[in-house]
Amino acid sequence: MSIIIGDGSKVVVQGITGNEGRFHTASMLRYGTKVVAGVTPGKGGQEVEGVPVYNTVAEAVGNHGVDTSIMFVPARFAQRAVTEAIDAGIKTLVVITEGIPQRDAIEFVTEANKRGNVIIVGPNTPGVINPLRRIKVGIMPDHVFSPGSVGIASRSGTLTYEITWHISQAGMGQSTCVGLGGDPIVGLDFVRVLEMFRDDEETKGVVLIGEIGGNAEELAAQYISEVGYPKPVVAYIAGRLAPPGKRMGHAGAIIMGKTGTASSKIEAFTKAGVPVAEKPSDIPKLLKA
Amino acid sequence: MKLFEFEAKKILQDYGVRVPKSGVATSPEEAETITREIGRPVALKSQILVSGRGKAGGIRFAADAAGAKQVAAELLGSTIKGCPVTSLLVEEKLDMVEQFYASIAVDRQARAYVVLASTSGGVDIEELAQTSPDKIARHWVDPTIGFSEREAIDMVGRLNTSQDDATKFASIIGTLYKVTMDYDAELAEINPLAKTPSGEFMAADARIIVDDNALFRHPEFADRSSVRVEDTPREAKAREQKLAYVDLDGDIGIIGNGAGLVMATLDLVHVFGGKPANFLDVGGGGSVDITKRGLLLVMSKPEVKAVLVNILGGITRCDIVAQALIEALNESSVKKPIAVRMMGTNEAEGNQMLHQAGIDSYPNMEKAIEEILKL
């Protein structure tokens, strides 16, 4: 068992002919991901890194049975691309694209939730990586990851690599690392991923990497204490020094009124018995404790 | 992007919501003229983008044109809650018999727009939600269905209003939803929604925040979307250069790639006893150009004593970043000490280049911070 992606995942890259699409297709293939098709409207018949390109997701599904999509489609076309993928029967969508309007994200996340069995990771996510099986559907530098039993869910990209590097250096590997995305509206959230890690026998402990904005961390803390979460969880929260009302790089990283402060999140986790690291380098210590 | 009250009201008016008679004044004389045209007592409202301006003295009243001129002279050029007042909305003073509340906002957790309506307007809605939650009706919109007048009527029906008020209130809520969709608003709020002695509903105050990510769909804001009054001068300059920059009040300049990593760097500098001067995310992709502009911008801030660069190369190549830093340092007229933490793709080449250029680099973030704080 694994979460979100697994041995059977057959991946289609939407937006494969762009620079990012090409670069990360090569990188995913090198890592071991089964990237079997690409889609760019109007570029059907070409090949990228030996991967056949189609005009539509439906053709990719028909010819290769793909079930997972990773998207590098520009923000203004993203909603159409997500809808196309869902309609074609894709079950797992990893939306790398940054800058998608909130209205569009609300619409496609709702659409996915209505189908019941469709998972949207992101938007504005680095993706998902499973170092045990050497599968990545994402853009992360895979060399910082190592196989093991720590599950990671994060709202950040490079900060995740930083913390993962510390975890790997401490001799602990990872089962699955999920980037939730830096946007205000994302598909998967901490609670959903915690539920998945709970049932994943390969995951023995969980690291949550949160940041200012919204209340996803508070809800995760609430969930952990309500269900008496059976696995150890540790957390890191970025943005203690962020001033209210300013967007800190991520569209979702903004304190609005009294909502979304680092102190509220740290307090919620502490109350739920989840230790919060003061420094990224403290995470391995807390995991071992 | 926050719209000014006068802009929000103009939009509402275009959609058929009644607003008080008004005009925008940037001089006491204009305020005088507008008041004379209105021919009634007026409210002079500072056009700033922070909430709580009323309590802070940003809204004043005048009985006639001469009074308006005097009040305008006092308000214009003053600073309310840190914001310079450069324009006033001079508006017919409303007689209100009741105040209502209506808003549409993005509920991040529900992944939906939430419609809020209340018969207790004119107060802070977050406070009202604490003290009298029963006075607020909420409705989460299913975006695949939309929000019809029918739902608005159901919502208002849960509040204690007369039939006549309910009809008018519901119609305004329906309109507000349309505005939210058409303008890609992450918040559209009328507070208070005033009921006048003649029974009319009027938007006494209005706020609209347009989703920054949707600005490409709104050429009507093209002229003003790059200039935000809430920006500090340096933030404004950064926005022009497409840099994700926020001013802070310390003396250590900070540059990094990735929002989370930069926030964590600020926090860590603080843990080690330092004070960051800014937030600057040059992005996960980290091009030469952006990194260069970023370093030049941070270097030019007078308060900055030293600069810490924290790069975790993934997609970003360390040699590219090193080249950008070296070029920027050569071009910069101000020379300030710099410490670089670089790790990841092409790390060895990057560090070698920095070393040759006489720039200190460290593989570890905490070490780099310790070093910069010694300088």
XYZ file of C-alpha atoms in Angstrom:
664
model
C 0.000 0.000 0.000
C 1.044 3.559 -0.581
C -0.803 6.835 -0.693
C -1.871 8.971 -3.671
C 0.649 7.413 -6.051
C 1.800 3.818 -6.264
C 3.422 1.090 -8.364
C 0.455 1.044 -10.688
C 0.414 4.800 -11.342
C 0.552 5.545 -15.056
C 1.271 9.186 -15.592
C 0.296 11.648 -18.292
C 2.009 15.059 -18.406
C -0.364 17.865 -19.419
C 1.680 20.652 -20.966
C 4.547 18.284 -21.808
C 5.946 20.316 -24.704
C 6.726 23.438 -22.662
C 10.137 23.967 -21.032
C 9.006 22.919 -17.585
C 7.041 19.981 -18.922
C 10.041 18.648 -20.842
C 12.526 19.184 -18.032
C 10.433 17.472 -15.384
C 9.294 14.667 -17.678
C 12.958 13.742 -18.088
C 13.554 14.030 -14.358
C 10.510 11.917 -13.443
C 11.501 9.239 -15.950
C 15.036 9.149 -14.557
C 13.688 8.680 -11.057
C 11.546 5.744 -12.157
C 8.068 7.201 -12.680
C 6.007 5.577 -15.390
C 5.405 8.626 -17.560
C 3.700 7.028 -20.537
C 1.982 9.908 -22.316
C 1.926 13.648 -22.716
C -0.756 16.084 -23.818
C -0.484 19.428 -25.534
C -3.411 20.516 -27.698
C -2.236 20.847 -31.303
C 1.053 18.994 -30.712
C -0.290 15.448 -31.005
C 2.068 13.047 -32.801
C 5.270 14.525 -31.402
C 7.487 12.844 -28.827
C 9.117 14.303 -25.720
C 11.859 12.229 -24.071
C 10.485 9.259 -25.980
C 7.009 9.848 -24.567
C 4.204 10.116 -27.146
C 2.264 13.386 -27.187
C -1.497 13.548 -27.767
C -3.933 16.370 -28.389
C -6.325 15.295 -25.653
C -6.251 13.526 -22.307
C -8.938 11.160 -23.567
C -6.545 9.863 -26.252
C -3.821 9.349 -23.643
C -6.271 7.425 -21.465
C -7.498 5.385 -24.426
C -4.035 4.452 -25.668
C -2.170 4.008 -22.388
C -4.682 3.663 -19.560
C -3.175 6.610 -17.680
C -4.809 7.341 -14.315
C -2.602 10.118 -12.950
C -1.891 13.524 -14.451
C 0.715 16.152 -13.679
C -0.046 19.605 -15.046
C 2.275 22.340 -16.297
C -0.509 24.195 -18.065
C -0.471 28.040 -17.874
C -2.788 29.468 -15.198
C -5.352 30.853 -17.590
C -5.913 27.440 -19.211
C -5.602 25.387 -16.044
C -9.280 25.052 -15.251
C -10.063 23.763 -18.720
C -7.174 21.293 -18.473
C -8.266 20.006 -15.056
C -11.856 19.583 -16.210
C -10.686 17.774 -19.319
C -8.610 15.381 -17.223
C -11.445 14.670 -14.779
C -13.863 14.075 -17.649
C -11.389 11.706 -19.295
C -11.338 9.594 -16.141
C -8.078 10.702 -14.475
C -8.268 9.916 -10.752
C -5.206 11.736 -9.416
C -4.297 15.235 -10.610
C -1.152 17.012 -9.522
C -1.508 20.682 -10.422
C 1.934 22.325 -10.486
C 0.665 25.572 -12.046
C 0.985 28.705 -9.913
C -1.291 31.735 -10.195
C -4.645 30.053 -10.871
C -7.593 32.321 -9.966
C -9.309 31.259 -6.754
C -12.661 31.084 -8.493
C -11.311 28.537 -10.991
C -9.746 26.449 -8.234
C -12.976 26.506 -6.217
C -14.856 25.272 -9.274
C -12.530 22.422 -10.182
C -11.924 21.262 -6.613
C -15.702 21.138 -6.067
C -16.103 19.233 -9.314
C -13.462 16.703 -8.202
C -15.039 16.311 -4.768
C -18.428 15.648 -6.338
C -16.988 12.735 -8.288
C -15.974 11.253 -4.962
C -12.931 9.342 -6.167
C -10.814 12.086 -7.719
C -7.864 13.554 -5.833
C -6.485 16.989 -6.652
C -3.050 17.809 -5.296
C -2.338 21.552 -5.412
C -2.526 23.914 -7.245
C 0.891 25.510 -6.766
C 2.346 22.276 -5.433
C 5.769 20.664 -5.942
C 3.853 17.377 -6.226
C 4.102 13.983 -4.566
C 7.113 11.703 -4.172
C 7.373 8.153 -2.867
C 11.060 7.365 -2.232
C 10.311 3.740 -1.251
C 9.036 2.992 -4.736
C 11.018 5.648 -6.559
C 7.955 7.342 -7.992
C 7.652 11.059 -8.205
C 4.822 12.964 -9.757
C 6.278 16.367 -9.139
C 9.168 18.755 -9.563
C 11.151 18.177 -6.384
C 14.909 17.517 -6.407
C 14.719 13.793 -5.653
C 18.270 13.525 -4.311
C 17.282 14.996 -0.922
C 14.732 12.203 -0.408
C 15.565 8.755 0.901
C 13.402 5.672 1.492
C 11.989 5.204 4.978
C 8.890 5.559 7.113
C 8.351 9.293 7.704
C 5.317 10.785 5.969
C 5.500 14.478 5.129
C 2.720 16.914 4.196
C 3.692 20.489 3.443
C 2.377 23.779 2.091
C 5.821 24.725 0.846
C 8.385 23.635 -1.753
C 11.977 24.487 -0.952
C 11.304 24.500 2.805
C 10.150 20.905 2.427
C 13.417 20.026 0.714
C 15.300 21.725 3.555
C 13.460 19.778 6.249
C 13.579 16.525 4.280
C 17.319 16.954 3.906
C 17.650 17.217 7.708
C 15.484 14.122 8.138
C 17.527 12.178 5.593
C 20.798 13.355 7.168
C 19.584 12.039 10.523
C 19.305 8.597 8.952
C 15.541 8.609 8.606
C 13.893 8.142 5.246
C 10.476 9.036 3.937
C 7.485 6.959 2.851
C 5.605 9.640 0.927
C 6.017 13.396 0.780
C 2.986 15.401 -0.315
C 3.120 19.047 -1.329
C -0.318 20.483 -0.580
C 0.320 23.712 -2.484
C 0.845 27.360 -1.585
C -2.502 28.658 -2.850
C -5.502 29.630 -0.723
C -7.663 26.999 -2.424
C -6.097 23.550 -2.670
C -7.551 20.084 -3.130
C -5.787 17.909 -0.558
C -5.325 19.348 2.913
C -3.525 18.273 6.086
C -6.529 16.390 7.478
C -7.029 14.310 4.321
C -3.335 13.434 4.162
C -3.279 12.580 7.886
C -6.168 10.181 7.258
C -4.213 8.555 4.436
C -1.009 8.279 6.488
C -2.993 6.755 9.364
C -4.001 3.836 7.142
C -0.637 3.538 5.408
C 1.404 0.824 7.107
C 4.587 2.133 5.508
C 4.268 5.406 7.415
C 5.291 5.331 11.077
C 5.419 9.030 11.860
C 4.231 12.248 10.243
C 5.763 15.692 9.714
C 3.440 18.598 8.937
C 5.013 21.722 7.468
C 2.610 24.623 7.687
C 2.768 28.344 7.253
C 0.732 31.468 7.924
C -2.663 31.948 6.246
C -5.954 30.108 6.558
C -6.716 27.585 9.272
C -5.720 24.224 7.768
C -3.163 23.658 10.557
C -5.695 24.420 13.289
C -8.111 21.918 11.737
C -5.331 19.329 11.536
C -4.595 19.861 15.245
C -8.276 19.480 16.047
C -8.476 16.283 14.000
C -5.375 14.828 15.695
C -6.760 15.354 19.181
C -10.308 14.298 18.312
C -9.373 10.942 16.800
C -6.458 10.332 19.143
C -4.148 10.051 16.132
C -2.305 6.739 16.390
C 1.072 7.841 14.958
C 3.512 10.462 16.213
C 3.125 13.834 14.502
C 5.538 16.761 14.615
C 5.151 20.147 12.969
C 6.968 23.203 11.739
C 5.253 26.533 11.068
C 6.872 29.184 8.870
C 6.061 32.876 9.102
C 6.332 33.838 12.783
C 7.684 37.231 11.719
C 5.167 37.862 8.934
C 3.281 41.154 9.275
C -0.534 41.001 8.926
C -2.107 41.791 5.551
C 1.026 41.147 3.480
C 1.278 38.238 1.077
C 4.482 36.348 1.843
C 5.357 34.924 -1.569
C 2.608 32.292 -1.656
C -0.873 33.486 -2.587
C -2.152 31.601 0.456
C 0.423 32.945 2.930
C -1.391 35.967 4.284
C -2.730 36.887 7.709
C -6.232 38.343 7.332
C -7.617 40.063 10.394
C -6.934 37.640 13.220
C -6.976 34.551 11.011
C -3.870 32.730 9.902
C -1.193 33.783 12.382
C 1.729 31.494 13.165
C 1.019 31.767 16.885
C -2.538 30.479 16.464
C -1.241 27.434 14.574
C 1.598 26.758 17.011
C -0.825 27.028 19.929
C -3.305 24.663 18.273
C -0.635 22.022 17.622
C 0.855 22.375 21.086
C -2.587 21.906 22.638
C -3.106 18.790 20.518
C 0.183 17.390 21.826
C 2.004 17.915 18.525
C 5.512 19.250 19.167
C 6.331 22.276 17.002
C 9.958 22.688 15.959
C 11.508 26.098 16.471
C 14.098 25.398 13.767
C 13.864 23.171 10.678
C 16.902 21.275 11.969
C 15.020 20.323 15.155
C 12.558 18.093 13.279
C 14.625 14.846 13.372
C 15.148 15.244 17.139
C 11.414 15.646 17.698
C 10.691 12.644 15.471
C 13.071 10.465 17.479
C 11.675 11.633 20.819
C -5.948 43.918 -4.934
C -8.057 46.045 -2.649
C -10.346 48.537 -4.314
C -11.062 51.894 -2.756
C -14.495 52.514 -1.325
C -15.350 54.857 -4.179
C -14.336 52.225 -6.749
C -16.331 49.500 -5.016
C -19.376 51.760 -4.813
C -19.104 52.676 -8.458
C -19.211 48.984 -9.368
C -22.187 48.349 -7.085
C -23.972 51.328 -8.564
C -23.353 49.979 -12.067
C -25.092 46.782 -10.950
C -28.094 48.697 -9.649
C -27.308 48.946 -5.936
C -28.206 52.379 -4.574
C -25.340 54.360 -3.106
C -25.329 57.810 -1.490
C -24.742 60.863 -3.695
C -21.032 61.532 -3.681
C -17.888 62.777 -5.341
C -14.151 62.234 -4.884
C -12.149 65.233 -3.668
C -8.396 65.626 -3.660
C -8.483 69.257 -2.492
C -10.528 71.240 0.068
C -11.999 73.271 -2.802
C -13.264 70.126 -4.527
C -14.816 68.987 -1.253
C -16.536 72.345 -0.992
C -17.912 72.139 -4.537
C -19.139 68.564 -4.152
C -20.874 69.422 -0.877
C -22.571 72.397 -2.475
C -23.839 70.169 -5.293
C -25.125 67.570 -2.835
C -26.856 70.355 -0.944
C -27.053 68.439 2.318
C -24.777 67.610 5.266
C -21.972 65.296 4.180
C -19.597 62.647 5.423
C -15.952 63.088 4.379
C -14.363 59.662 4.178
C -10.626 59.128 3.827
C -9.918 56.819 0.891
C -7.424 54.501 2.522
C -7.279 50.720 2.444
C -7.109 49.822 6.124
C -10.113 48.860 8.201
C -11.064 50.795 11.311
C -10.575 54.202 9.682
C -13.768 55.536 11.328
C -12.512 54.935 14.856
C -9.116 56.357 13.881
C -10.699 59.667 12.839
C -10.674 59.020 9.107
C -14.376 59.742 8.680
C -15.680 63.209 9.606
C -18.893 65.101 9.007
C -19.743 68.600 7.840
C -23.030 70.501 7.835
C -22.318 72.654 4.774
C -19.850 73.459 2.014
C -17.699 75.785 4.130
C -17.495 73.180 6.872
C -16.601 70.484 4.324
C -13.789 72.619 2.975
C -12.338 73.019 6.440
C -12.636 69.326 7.383
C -11.133 68.340 4.020
C -8.186 70.633 4.660
C -7.587 68.831 7.926
C -7.958 65.295 6.550
C -6.068 65.652 3.264
C -2.369 65.257 3.869
C -2.915 63.699 7.282
C -1.992 60.136 8.130
C -4.624 57.677 9.347
C -3.391 54.368 10.733
C -0.104 54.891 8.931
C -1.745 55.632 5.577
C -1.409 59.047 3.981
C -4.803 60.503 3.030
C -4.699 61.814 -0.531
C -8.369 61.634 -1.487
C -11.744 61.846 0.193
C -15.118 60.464 -0.707
C -17.489 63.342 -0.013
C -20.849 61.766 0.438
C -24.364 62.750 1.381
C -24.772 61.984 5.087
C -27.289 59.187 5.363
C -30.172 58.981 7.773
C -30.256 55.361 8.754
C -33.110 53.725 10.579
C -31.498 50.295 10.420
C -28.135 48.845 9.418
C -27.729 45.502 7.696
C -24.688 43.529 6.592
C -23.946 41.541 3.447
C -20.760 39.934 2.191
C -19.422 37.229 -0.083
C -15.985 35.853 0.731
C -13.768 32.931 -0.174
C -13.899 30.279 2.540
C -10.559 28.541 2.071
C -11.412 25.500 4.127
C -14.801 24.925 2.497
C -13.294 25.610 -0.969
C -16.354 27.735 -1.584
C -17.722 31.230 -1.526
C -19.608 31.901 1.661
C -22.457 34.408 1.722
C -23.029 36.209 5.015
C -26.074 38.304 5.816
C -27.046 39.987 9.038
C -29.596 42.435 10.359
C -26.919 43.843 12.688
C -24.720 45.790 10.324
C -22.275 48.558 11.027
C -20.168 46.453 13.382
C -17.171 44.216 12.895
C -18.566 40.944 11.535
C -15.906 38.828 13.259
C -16.981 40.307 16.585
C -20.654 39.823 15.787
C -19.958 36.184 14.932
C -18.523 35.806 18.443
C -21.215 37.690 20.360
C -24.437 36.976 18.414
C -23.909 34.169 15.910
C -27.682 33.757 15.651
C -27.926 37.163 13.991
C -25.880 35.980 11.002
C -27.215 33.817 8.175
C -24.628 31.908 6.158
C -24.773 30.057 2.907
C -21.976 28.189 1.193
C -22.373 28.395 -2.559
C -22.024 25.309 -4.694
C -20.116 26.823 -7.626
C -21.429 24.215 -10.012
C -24.955 25.441 -9.256
C -24.415 29.113 -8.430
C -26.351 31.384 -6.115
C -29.869 32.300 -7.097
C -32.330 34.825 -5.754
C -34.157 31.802 -4.303
C -31.204 31.008 -1.999
C -30.866 34.651 -1.069
C -34.521 34.749 -0.052
C -34.099 31.561 2.015
C -31.102 33.079 3.779
C -32.766 36.345 4.594
C -35.843 34.399 5.717
C -33.745 33.037 8.569
C -33.251 36.579 9.841
C -35.916 38.572 11.567
C -37.041 41.040 8.900
C -40.257 42.326 7.399
C -41.392 40.905 4.051
C -40.590 44.153 2.280
C -37.097 44.399 3.757
C -36.431 40.744 3.011
C -37.175 41.178 -0.677
C -34.898 44.207 -1.030
C -32.141 42.661 1.095
C -32.208 39.395 -0.868
C -32.020 41.238 -4.149
C -28.919 43.138 -3.012
C -27.244 39.930 -1.811
C -27.943 38.360 -5.199
C -26.387 41.357 -6.910
C -23.360 41.226 -4.623
C -22.799 37.611 -5.651
C -22.917 38.596 -9.311
C -20.346 41.329 -8.641
C -18.153 38.783 -6.830
C -18.191 36.457 -9.825
C -17.813 39.126 -12.495
C -14.900 40.815 -10.726
C -13.221 37.677 -9.353
C -13.550 39.136 -5.868
C -12.148 37.255 -2.905
C -14.235 39.594 -0.762
C -17.200 41.820 -1.569
C -18.812 43.443 1.427
C -21.476 46.055 2.104
C -21.271 47.184 5.704
C -23.366 48.902 6.686
C -26.137 48.340 4.232
C -28.296 51.224 5.360
C -32.049 51.380 5.461
C -33.200 54.966 5.067
C -36.364 56.480 6.624
C -38.129 56.024 3.275
C -37.339 52.295 3.374
C -34.633 52.313 0.701
C -31.526 50.135 1.011
C -28.236 51.879 0.312
C -24.611 50.755 0.416
C -23.204 53.109 3.055
C -19.772 51.504 2.893
C -18.355 48.883 0.560
C -15.202 46.857 0.192
C -14.063 44.738 -2.732
C -10.820 42.775 -2.910
C -10.010 41.415 -6.361
C -8.080 38.133 -6.516
C -4.566 39.028 -7.691
C -4.372 35.793 -9.651
C -7.424 36.782 -11.687
C -6.182 40.220 -12.737
C -5.371 38.882 -16.206
C -9.128 38.688 -16.735
C -9.595 42.323 -15.723
C -7.964 44.713 -18.145
C -10.056 47.466 -16.513
C -7.574 47.413 -13.618
C -4.454 47.242 -15.781
C -3.522 50.838 -14.988
C -3.679 50.500 -11.276
C -2.852 46.853 -10.586
C 0.894 47.455 -10.466
C 0.537 50.303 -7.983
C -0.799 49.491 -4.534
C -1.275 52.273 -2.040
C -0.659 49.855 0.812
C 2.859 49.190 -0.494
C 5.875 50.902 1.026
C 7.970 52.724 -1.626
C 10.394 49.805 -1.779
C 7.572 47.264 -2.020
C 6.102 49.299 -4.865
C 9.438 49.242 -6.663
C 9.695 45.493 -6.091
C 6.183 44.930 -7.439
C 7.134 46.828 -10.577
C 10.095 44.480 -10.973
C 7.880 41.450 -10.278
C 9.653 40.564 -7.039
C 7.806 39.032 -4.061
C 9.140 41.524 -1.491
C 7.881 42.716 1.902
C 9.549 45.360 4.064
C 10.339 44.528 7.688
C 11.952 46.754 10.286
C 15.286 45.035 10.992
C 18.776 45.354 9.495
C 19.587 41.969 7.943
C 18.608 41.788 4.283
C 17.124 38.416 3.333
C 16.912 36.735 -0.057
C 15.875 33.181 -0.680
C 14.107 30.924 -3.131
C 10.665 29.681 -2.210
C 8.164 31.423 0.058
C 8.270 28.883 2.877
C 12.053 28.765 2.953
C 12.326 32.557 3.082
C 9.756 32.785 5.886
C 11.661 30.091 7.768
C 14.903 32.033 7.211
C 13.363 35.177 8.741
C 12.145 33.175 11.710
C 15.534 31.550 12.160
C 17.385 34.888 12.024
C 15.068 36.004 14.798
C 15.748 32.836 16.823
C 19.468 33.627 16.573
C 18.875 37.157 17.857
C 18.895 39.083 14.575
C 16.287 41.283 12.923
C 15.388 40.752 9.256
C 15.010 43.885 7.126
C 12.780 42.274 4.521
C 11.209 39.222 2.937
C 12.288 38.471 -0.627
C 11.420 35.303 -2.488
C 13.186 35.043 -5.836
C 11.129 31.967 -6.662
C 11.677 28.256 -6.998
C 12.967 28.773 -10.533
C 15.419 31.536 -9.534
C 16.581 33.131 -12.793
C 19.738 35.222 -13.025
C 17.745 38.321 -13.766
C 15.371 38.092 -10.809
C 18.121 37.177 -8.362
C 20.225 40.092 -9.567
C 17.410 42.624 -9.295
C 16.552 41.231 -5.892
C 20.047 41.623 -4.480
C 20.359 45.152 -5.875
C 17.025 46.106 -4.296
C 17.903 44.698 -0.882
C 21.410 46.208 -0.953
C 19.930 49.627 -1.676
C 17.805 49.677 1.481
C 19.654 52.059 3.827
C 18.768 50.130 6.983
C 20.346 46.930 5.655
C 23.754 46.265 7.233
C 24.385 42.837 5.739
C 22.628 40.448 3.371
C 21.904 36.780 3.815
C 21.161 34.722 0.707
C 19.596 31.323 1.241
C 19.281 29.148 -1.840
C 18.161 25.579 -1.895
C 18.801 24.420 -5.400
C 16.323 22.010 -6.845
C 15.136 23.394 -10.093
C 17.327 26.365 -9.236
C 20.933 25.800 -10.199
C 23.482 27.083 -7.704
C 25.977 28.104 -10.393
C 23.336 30.311 -12.015
C 22.560 31.929 -8.672
C 26.269 32.447 -7.968
C 26.702 34.146 -11.315
C 23.738 36.431 -10.589
C 25.067 37.363 -7.171
C 28.532 38.136 -8.506
C 27.120 40.274 -11.316
C 24.859 42.147 -8.901
C 27.701 42.814 -6.465
C 29.846 44.160 -9.292
C 27.050 46.466 -10.408
C 25.925 47.624 -6.984
C 27.133 51.076 -5.983
C 26.629 50.247 -2.311
C 28.829 47.508 -0.907
C 27.511 45.551 2.026
C 28.712 42.298 3.526
C 26.957 39.232 2.194
C 26.796 35.633 3.328
C 25.444 32.916 1.083
C 24.017 29.554 1.918
C 23.793 27.408 -1.161
C 22.878 23.766 -1.392
C 21.637 21.503 -4.140
C 22.000 21.281 -7.893
C 25.506 22.322 -9.065
C 26.407 23.336 -5.528
C 30.152 22.693 -5.972
C 30.426 24.878 -9.083
C 28.389 27.639 -7.457
C 30.421 27.689 -4.266
C 33.650 27.645 -6.248
C 32.516 30.705 -8.213
C 31.564 32.544 -5.030
C 34.846 31.619 -3.384
C 36.811 33.008 -6.327
C 34.800 36.222 -6.105
C 35.612 36.487 -2.411
C 32.079 35.795 -1.189
C 31.576 33.608 1.865
C 29.314 30.644 1.384
C 28.082 27.917 3.687
C 26.243 24.663 3.055
C 24.121 25.098 6.180
C 21.470 27.721 6.875
C 22.132 28.055 10.597
C 25.879 28.455 10.058
C 25.273 31.187 7.472
C 22.987 33.034 9.893
C 25.524 32.825 12.707
C 28.180 34.218 10.392
C 26.038 37.085 9.133
C 25.155 38.085 12.690
C 28.852 38.328 13.542
C 29.372 40.924 10.804
